[in-house]
Coordinates of N, CA and C in Angstrom, one line a residue:
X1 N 97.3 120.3 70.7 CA 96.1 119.5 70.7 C 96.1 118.4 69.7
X2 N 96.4 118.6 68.6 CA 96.7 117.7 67.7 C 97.8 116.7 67.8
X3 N 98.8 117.0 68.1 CA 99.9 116.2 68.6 C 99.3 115.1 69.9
X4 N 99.4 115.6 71.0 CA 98.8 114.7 72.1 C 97.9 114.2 72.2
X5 N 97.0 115.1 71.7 CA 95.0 114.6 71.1 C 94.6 114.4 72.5
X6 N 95.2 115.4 73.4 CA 94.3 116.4 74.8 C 94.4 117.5 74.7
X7 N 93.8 117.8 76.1 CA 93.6 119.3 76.2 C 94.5 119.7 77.7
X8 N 95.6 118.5 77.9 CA 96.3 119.0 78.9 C 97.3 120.2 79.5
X9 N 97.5 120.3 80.0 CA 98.4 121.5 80.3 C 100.3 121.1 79.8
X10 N 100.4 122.6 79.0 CA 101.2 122.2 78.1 C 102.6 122.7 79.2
X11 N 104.0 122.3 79.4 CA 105.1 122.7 79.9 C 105.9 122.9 78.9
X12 N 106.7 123.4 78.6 CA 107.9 123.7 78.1 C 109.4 123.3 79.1
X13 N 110.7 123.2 78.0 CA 111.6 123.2 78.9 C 112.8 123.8 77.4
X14 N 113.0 125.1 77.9 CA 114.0 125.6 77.0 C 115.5 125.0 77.0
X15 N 116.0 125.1 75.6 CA 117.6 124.3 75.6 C 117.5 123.0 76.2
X16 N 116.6 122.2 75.9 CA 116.3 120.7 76.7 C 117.5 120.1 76.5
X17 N 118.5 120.3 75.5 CA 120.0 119.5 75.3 C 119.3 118.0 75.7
X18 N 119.6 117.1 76.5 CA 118.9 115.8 76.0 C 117.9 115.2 76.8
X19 N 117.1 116.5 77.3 CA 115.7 116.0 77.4 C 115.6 115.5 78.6
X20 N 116.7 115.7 79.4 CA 116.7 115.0 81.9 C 115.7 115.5 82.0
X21 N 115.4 117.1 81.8 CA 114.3 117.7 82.5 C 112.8 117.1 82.4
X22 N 112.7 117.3 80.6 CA 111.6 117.1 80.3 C 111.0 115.7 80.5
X23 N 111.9 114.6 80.4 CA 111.5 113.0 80.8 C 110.8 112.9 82.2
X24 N 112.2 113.9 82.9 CA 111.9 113.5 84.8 C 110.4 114.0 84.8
X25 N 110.3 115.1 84.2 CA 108.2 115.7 84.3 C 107.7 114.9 84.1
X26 N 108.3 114.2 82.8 CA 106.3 113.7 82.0 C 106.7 112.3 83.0
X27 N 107.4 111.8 83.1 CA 107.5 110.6 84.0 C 106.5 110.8 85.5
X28 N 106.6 111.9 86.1 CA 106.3 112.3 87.1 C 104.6 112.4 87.6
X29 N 104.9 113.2 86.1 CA 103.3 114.3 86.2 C 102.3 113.9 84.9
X30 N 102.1 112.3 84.7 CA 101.5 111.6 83.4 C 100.0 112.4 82.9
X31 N 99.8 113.6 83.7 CA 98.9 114.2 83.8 C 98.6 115.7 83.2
X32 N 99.8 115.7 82.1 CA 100.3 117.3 81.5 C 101.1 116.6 80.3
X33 N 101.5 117.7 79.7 CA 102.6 117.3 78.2 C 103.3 118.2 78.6
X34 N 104.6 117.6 78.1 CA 106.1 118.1 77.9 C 106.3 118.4 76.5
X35 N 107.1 119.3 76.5 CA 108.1 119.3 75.0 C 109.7 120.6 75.6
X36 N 110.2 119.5 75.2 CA 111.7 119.8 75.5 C 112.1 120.6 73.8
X37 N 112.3 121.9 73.9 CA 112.7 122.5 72.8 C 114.7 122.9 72.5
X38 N 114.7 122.5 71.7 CA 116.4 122.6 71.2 C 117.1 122.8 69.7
X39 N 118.0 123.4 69.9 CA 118.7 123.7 68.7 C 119.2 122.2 68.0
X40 N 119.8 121.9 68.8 CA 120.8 120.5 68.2 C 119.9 119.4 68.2
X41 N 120.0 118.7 67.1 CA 118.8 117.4 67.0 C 119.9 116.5 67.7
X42 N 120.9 116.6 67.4 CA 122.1 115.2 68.1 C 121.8 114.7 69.5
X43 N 121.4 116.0 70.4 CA 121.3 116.0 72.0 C 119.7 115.6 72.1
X44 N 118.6 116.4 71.1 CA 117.4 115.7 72.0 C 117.3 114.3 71.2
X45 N 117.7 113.7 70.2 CA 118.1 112.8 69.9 C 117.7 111.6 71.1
X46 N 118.7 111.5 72.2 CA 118.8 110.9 73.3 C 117.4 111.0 73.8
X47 N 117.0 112.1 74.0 CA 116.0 112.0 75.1 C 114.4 111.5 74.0
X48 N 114.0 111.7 73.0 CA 113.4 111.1 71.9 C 113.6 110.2 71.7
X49 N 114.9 109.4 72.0 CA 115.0 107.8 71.8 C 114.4 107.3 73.1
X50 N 114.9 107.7 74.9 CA 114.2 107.5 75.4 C 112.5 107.8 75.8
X51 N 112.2 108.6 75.4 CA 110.6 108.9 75.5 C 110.0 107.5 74.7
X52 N 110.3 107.3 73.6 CA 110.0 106.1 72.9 C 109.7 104.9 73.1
X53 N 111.5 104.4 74.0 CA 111.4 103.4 74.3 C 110.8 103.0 75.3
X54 N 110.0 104.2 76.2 CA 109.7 104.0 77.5 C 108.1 104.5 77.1
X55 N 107.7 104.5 76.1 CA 106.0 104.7 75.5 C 105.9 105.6 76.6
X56 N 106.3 107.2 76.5 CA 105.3 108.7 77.1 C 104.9 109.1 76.2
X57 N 103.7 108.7 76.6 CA 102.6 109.9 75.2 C 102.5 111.0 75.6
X58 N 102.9 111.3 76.7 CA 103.0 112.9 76.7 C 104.2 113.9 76.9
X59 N 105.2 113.6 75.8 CA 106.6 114.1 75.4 C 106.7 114.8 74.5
X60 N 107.4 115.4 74.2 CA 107.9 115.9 72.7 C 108.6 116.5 72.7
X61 N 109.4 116.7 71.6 CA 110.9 117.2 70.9 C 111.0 118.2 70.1
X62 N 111.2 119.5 70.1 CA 110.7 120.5 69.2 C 112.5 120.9 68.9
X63 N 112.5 120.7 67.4 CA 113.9 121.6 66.9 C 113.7 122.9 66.6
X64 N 114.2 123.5 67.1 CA 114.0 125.1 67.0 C 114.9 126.3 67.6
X65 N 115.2 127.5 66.8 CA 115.6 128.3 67.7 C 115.1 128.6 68.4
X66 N 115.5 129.2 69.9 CA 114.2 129.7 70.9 C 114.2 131.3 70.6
X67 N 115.0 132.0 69.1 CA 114.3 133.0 68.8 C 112.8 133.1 67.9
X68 N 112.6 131.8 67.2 CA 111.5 131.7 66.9 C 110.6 130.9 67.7
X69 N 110.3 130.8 68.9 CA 109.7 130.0 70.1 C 108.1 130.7 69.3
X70 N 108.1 131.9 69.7 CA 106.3 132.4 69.4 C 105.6 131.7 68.3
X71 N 106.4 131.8 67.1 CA 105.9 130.7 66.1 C 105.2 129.4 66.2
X72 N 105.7 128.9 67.3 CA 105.1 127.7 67.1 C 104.2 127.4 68.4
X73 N 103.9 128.4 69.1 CA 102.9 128.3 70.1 C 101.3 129.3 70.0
X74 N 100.5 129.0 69.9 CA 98.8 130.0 69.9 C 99.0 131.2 70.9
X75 N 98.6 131.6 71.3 CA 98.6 133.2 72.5 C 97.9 131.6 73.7
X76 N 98.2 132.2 75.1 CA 97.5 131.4 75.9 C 97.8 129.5 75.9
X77 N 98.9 129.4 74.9 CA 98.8 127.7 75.3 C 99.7 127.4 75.5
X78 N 100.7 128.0 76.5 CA 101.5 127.2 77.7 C 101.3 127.4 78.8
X79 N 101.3 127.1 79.7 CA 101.3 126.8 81.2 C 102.3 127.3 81.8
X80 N 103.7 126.5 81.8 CA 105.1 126.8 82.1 C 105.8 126.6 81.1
X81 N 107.0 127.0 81.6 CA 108.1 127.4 81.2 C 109.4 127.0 81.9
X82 N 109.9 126.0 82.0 CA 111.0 125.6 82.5 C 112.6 126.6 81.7
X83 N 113.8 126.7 82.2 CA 114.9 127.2 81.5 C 116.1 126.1 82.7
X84 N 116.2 126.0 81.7 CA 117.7 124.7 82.8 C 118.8 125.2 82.6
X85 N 119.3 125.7 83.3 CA 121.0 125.6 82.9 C 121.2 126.2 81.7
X86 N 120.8 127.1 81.4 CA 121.3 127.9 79.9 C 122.6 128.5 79.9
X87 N 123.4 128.7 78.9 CA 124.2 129.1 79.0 C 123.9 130.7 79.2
X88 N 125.0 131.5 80.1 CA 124.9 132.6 80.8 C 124.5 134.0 79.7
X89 N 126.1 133.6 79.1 CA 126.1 134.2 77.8 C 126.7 135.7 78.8
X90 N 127.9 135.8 79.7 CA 128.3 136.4 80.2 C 128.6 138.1 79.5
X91 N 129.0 138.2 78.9 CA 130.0 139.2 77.5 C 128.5 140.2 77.2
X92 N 128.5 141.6 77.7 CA 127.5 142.4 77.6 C 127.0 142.1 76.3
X93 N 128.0 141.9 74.6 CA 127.2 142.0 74.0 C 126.8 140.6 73.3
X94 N 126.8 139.7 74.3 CA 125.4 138.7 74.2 C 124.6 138.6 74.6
X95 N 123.9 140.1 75.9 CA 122.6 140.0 76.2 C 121.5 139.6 75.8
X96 N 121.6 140.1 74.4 CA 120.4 139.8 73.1 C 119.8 138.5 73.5
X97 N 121.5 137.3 73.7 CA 121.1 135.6 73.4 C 120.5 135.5 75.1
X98 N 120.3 136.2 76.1 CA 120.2 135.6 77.5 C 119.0 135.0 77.0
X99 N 118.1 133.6 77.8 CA 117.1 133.3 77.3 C 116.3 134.0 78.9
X100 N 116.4 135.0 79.6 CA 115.6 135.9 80.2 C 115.9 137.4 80.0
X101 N 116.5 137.6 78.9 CA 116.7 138.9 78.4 C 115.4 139.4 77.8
X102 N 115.4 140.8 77.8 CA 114.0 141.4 77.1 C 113.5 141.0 76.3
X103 N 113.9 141.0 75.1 CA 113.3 140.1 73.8 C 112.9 138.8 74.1
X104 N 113.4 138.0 74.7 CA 112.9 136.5 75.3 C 112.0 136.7 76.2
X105 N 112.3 137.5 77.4 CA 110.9 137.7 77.9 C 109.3 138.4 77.9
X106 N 109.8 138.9 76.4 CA 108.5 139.4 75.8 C 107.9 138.6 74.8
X107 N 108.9 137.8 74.2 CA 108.4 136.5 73.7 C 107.4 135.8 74.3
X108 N 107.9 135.9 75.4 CA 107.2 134.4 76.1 C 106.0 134.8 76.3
X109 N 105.5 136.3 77.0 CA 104.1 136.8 77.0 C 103.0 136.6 76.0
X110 N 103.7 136.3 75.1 CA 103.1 136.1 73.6 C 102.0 134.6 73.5
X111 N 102.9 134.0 74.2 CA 102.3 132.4 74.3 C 102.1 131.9 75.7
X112 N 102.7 132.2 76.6 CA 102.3 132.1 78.0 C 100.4 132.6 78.7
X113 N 99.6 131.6 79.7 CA 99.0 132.1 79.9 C 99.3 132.6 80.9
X114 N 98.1 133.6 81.1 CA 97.7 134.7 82.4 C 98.5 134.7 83.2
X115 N 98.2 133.3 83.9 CA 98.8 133.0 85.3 C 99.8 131.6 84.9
X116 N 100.2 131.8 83.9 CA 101.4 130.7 83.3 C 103.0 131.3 84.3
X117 N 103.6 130.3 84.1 CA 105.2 130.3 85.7 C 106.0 130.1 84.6
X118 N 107.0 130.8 85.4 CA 108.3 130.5 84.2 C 109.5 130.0 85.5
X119 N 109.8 128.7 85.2 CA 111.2 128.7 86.0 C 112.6 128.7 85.4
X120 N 113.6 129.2 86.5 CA 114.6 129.1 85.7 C 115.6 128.6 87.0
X121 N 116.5 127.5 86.8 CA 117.4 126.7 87.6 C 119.1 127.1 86.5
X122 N 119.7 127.4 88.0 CA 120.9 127.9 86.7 C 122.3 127.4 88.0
X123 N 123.2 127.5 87.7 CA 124.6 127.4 88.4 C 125.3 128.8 88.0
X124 N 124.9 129.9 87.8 CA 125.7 131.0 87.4 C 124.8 132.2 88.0
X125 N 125.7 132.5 89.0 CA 124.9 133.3 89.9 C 124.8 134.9 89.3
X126 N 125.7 135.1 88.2 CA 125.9 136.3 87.2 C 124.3 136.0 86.5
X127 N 124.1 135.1 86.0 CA 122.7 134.3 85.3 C 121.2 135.4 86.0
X128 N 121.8 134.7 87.0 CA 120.7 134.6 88.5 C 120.2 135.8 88.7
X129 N 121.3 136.5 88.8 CA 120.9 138.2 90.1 C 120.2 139.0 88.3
X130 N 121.0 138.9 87.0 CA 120.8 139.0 85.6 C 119.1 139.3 86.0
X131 N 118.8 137.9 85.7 CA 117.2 137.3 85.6 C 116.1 137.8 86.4
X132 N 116.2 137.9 87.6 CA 115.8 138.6 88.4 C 115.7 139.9 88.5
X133 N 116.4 140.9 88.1 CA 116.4 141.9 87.8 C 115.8 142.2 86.5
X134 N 115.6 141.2 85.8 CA 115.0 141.3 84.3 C 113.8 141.1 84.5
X135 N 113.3 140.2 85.3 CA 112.1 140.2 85.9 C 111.4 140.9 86.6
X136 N 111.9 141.9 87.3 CA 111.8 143.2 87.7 C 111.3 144.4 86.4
X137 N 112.2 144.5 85.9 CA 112.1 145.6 84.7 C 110.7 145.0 84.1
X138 N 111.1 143.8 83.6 CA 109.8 143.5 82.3 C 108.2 143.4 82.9
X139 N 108.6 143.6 84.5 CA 107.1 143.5 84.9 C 106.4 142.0 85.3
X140 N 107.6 141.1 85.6 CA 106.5 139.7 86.1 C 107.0 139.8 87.2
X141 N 106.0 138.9 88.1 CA 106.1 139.2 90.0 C 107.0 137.8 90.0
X142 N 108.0 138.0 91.2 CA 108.9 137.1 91.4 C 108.0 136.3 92.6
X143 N 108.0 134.9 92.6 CA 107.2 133.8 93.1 C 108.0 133.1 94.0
X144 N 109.2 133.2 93.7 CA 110.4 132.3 94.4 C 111.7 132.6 93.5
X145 N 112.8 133.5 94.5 CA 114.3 133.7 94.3 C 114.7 132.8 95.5
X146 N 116.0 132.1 94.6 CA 117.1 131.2 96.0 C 118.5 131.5 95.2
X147 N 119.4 131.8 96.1 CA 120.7 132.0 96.1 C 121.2 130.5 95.7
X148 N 120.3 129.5 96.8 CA 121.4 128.3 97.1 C 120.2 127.1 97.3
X149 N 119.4 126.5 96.5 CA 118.6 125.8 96.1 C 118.6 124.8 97.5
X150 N 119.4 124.1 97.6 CA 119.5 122.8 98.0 C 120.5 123.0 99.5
X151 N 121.0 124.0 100.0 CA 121.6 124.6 101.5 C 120.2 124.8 101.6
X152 N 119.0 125.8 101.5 CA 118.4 125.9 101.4 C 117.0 125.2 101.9
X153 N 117.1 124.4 101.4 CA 116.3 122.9 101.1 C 115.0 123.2 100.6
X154 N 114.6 122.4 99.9 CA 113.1 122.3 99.3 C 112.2 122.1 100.0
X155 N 112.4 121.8 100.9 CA 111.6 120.9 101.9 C 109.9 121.4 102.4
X156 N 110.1 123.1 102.4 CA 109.0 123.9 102.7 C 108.1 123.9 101.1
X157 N 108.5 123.6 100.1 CA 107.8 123.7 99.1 C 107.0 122.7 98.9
X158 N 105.8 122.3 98.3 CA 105.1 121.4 97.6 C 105.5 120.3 97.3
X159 N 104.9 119.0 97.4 CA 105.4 117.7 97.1 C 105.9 118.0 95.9
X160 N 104.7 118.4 94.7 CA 104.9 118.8 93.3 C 106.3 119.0 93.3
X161 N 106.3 120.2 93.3 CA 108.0 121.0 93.7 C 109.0 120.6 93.9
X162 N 108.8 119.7 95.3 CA 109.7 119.0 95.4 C 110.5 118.1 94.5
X163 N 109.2 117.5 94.0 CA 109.8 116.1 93.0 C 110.3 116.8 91.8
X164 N 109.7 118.3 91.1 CA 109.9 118.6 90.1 C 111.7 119.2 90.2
X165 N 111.8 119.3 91.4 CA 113.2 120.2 91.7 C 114.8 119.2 92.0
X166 N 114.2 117.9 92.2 CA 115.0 117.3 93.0 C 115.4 116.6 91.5
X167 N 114.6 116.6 89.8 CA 115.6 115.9 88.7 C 116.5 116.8 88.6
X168 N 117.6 116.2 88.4 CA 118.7 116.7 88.2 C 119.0 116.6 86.5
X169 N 119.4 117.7 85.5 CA 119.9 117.9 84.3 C 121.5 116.7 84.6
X170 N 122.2 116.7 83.1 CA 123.3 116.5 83.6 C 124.4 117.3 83.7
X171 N 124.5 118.5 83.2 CA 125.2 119.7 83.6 C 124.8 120.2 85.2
X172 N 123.6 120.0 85.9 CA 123.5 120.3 87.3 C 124.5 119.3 88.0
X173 N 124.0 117.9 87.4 CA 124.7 116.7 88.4 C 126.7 117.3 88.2
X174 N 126.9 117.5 87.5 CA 128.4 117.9 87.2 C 128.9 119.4 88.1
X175 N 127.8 120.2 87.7 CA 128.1 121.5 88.8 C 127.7 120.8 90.4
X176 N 126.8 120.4 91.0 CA 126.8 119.8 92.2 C 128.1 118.9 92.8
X177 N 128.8 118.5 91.9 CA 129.5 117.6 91.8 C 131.3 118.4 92.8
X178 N 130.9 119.6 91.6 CA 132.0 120.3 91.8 C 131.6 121.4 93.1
X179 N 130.5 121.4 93.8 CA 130.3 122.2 94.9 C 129.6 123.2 94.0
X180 N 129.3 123.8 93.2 CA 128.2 124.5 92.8 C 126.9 124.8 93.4
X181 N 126.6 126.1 93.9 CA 125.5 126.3 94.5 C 124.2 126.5 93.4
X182 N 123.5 125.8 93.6 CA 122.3 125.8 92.1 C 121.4 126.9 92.5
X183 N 121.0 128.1 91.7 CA 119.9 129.2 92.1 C 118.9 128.6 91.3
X184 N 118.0 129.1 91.6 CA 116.3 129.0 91.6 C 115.7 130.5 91.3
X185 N 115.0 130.4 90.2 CA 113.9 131.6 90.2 C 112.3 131.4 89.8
X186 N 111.2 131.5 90.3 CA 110.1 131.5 89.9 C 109.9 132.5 89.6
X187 N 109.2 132.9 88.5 CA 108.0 134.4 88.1 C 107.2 134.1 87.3
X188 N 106.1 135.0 86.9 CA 105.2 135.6 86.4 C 104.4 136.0 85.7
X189 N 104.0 136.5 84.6 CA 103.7 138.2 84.4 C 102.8 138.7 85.3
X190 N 102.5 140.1 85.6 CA 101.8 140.1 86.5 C 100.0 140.6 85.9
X191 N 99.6 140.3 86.3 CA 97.8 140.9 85.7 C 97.7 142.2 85.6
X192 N 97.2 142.3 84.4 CA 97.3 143.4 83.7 C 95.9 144.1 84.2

């Protein structure tokens, strides 16, 4: 609230690396705030120079781990939750780091509202079936699973949707590139 000086609806986009996601939104949707959160200042760097030079007042750049994500949000003031392309973190005992592993997705309940959405767009279908199943366990209702995003097509979904699905990261444009099938997950929590 202080930052944007509204009361719009806040999105998130975890591991923003340089910020595709979060620009293509606020570009889109001048009608909500973005903040692209990341570890490395070097990568959102880029996308902070572009928010800038392209005057979006409703951007922002958060350095952070996304183990301390709860810290810097109130109970109730996000909306969504974007996840791009995170890394899988394949090796059992990096589950801890999955950013839809238990601990992250009880995080997120923390600051998420009610009926706040979490998406997650990935190229690793180990990632995928993961998430989904995590989603299961932790209790949020799944809103939309796709094996194959774009075989698939968007087309049945919402203009919204559509536009929101069709930016491409630049790790997606590189997996598409190479025949990569991109999954899709929407969820939840569910009402208590």
């Amino acid at each position: 609230e202080k930052f944007f000086k509204n009361n719009l609806p806040i999105i998130l986009e975890l591991g923003c690396g340089k910020g595709e996601y979060t620009l293509g939104m606020a570009r889109k949707f001048p009608n909500a705030n973005f903040i692209g959160i990341d570890i490395k200042g070097a990568r959102m760097w880029r996308g902070s120079k572009t928010a800038l030079e392209e005057k979006l007042d409703n951007v922002a750049f958060l350095r952070t781990r996304i183990e301390f994500i709860e810290n810097c949000f109130a109970e109730n003031e996000v909306d969504e939750i974007w996840i791009t392309f995170p890394d899988p973190q394949e090796k059992d005992r990096r589950e801890k780091k999955r950013l839809t592993g238990p601990l992250f997705i009880e995080r997120y309940k923390k600051f998420l509202k009610p009926k706040g959405i979490i998406h997650l767009k990935t190229d690793s279908a180990f990632f995928y079936h993961y998430s989904l199943e995590e989603c299961k366990k932790q209790g949020y209702e799944i809103l939309l699973a796709t094996d194959n995003l774009y075989q698939e097509g968007i087309n049945h979904l919402d203009e919204d949707m559509q536009e929101i699905l069709s930016i491409k990261t630049h790790y997606e444009k590189i997996f598409t590139e190479k025949g990569h099938q991109i999954h899709y997950l929407k969820f939840k929590p569910n009402a208590q």
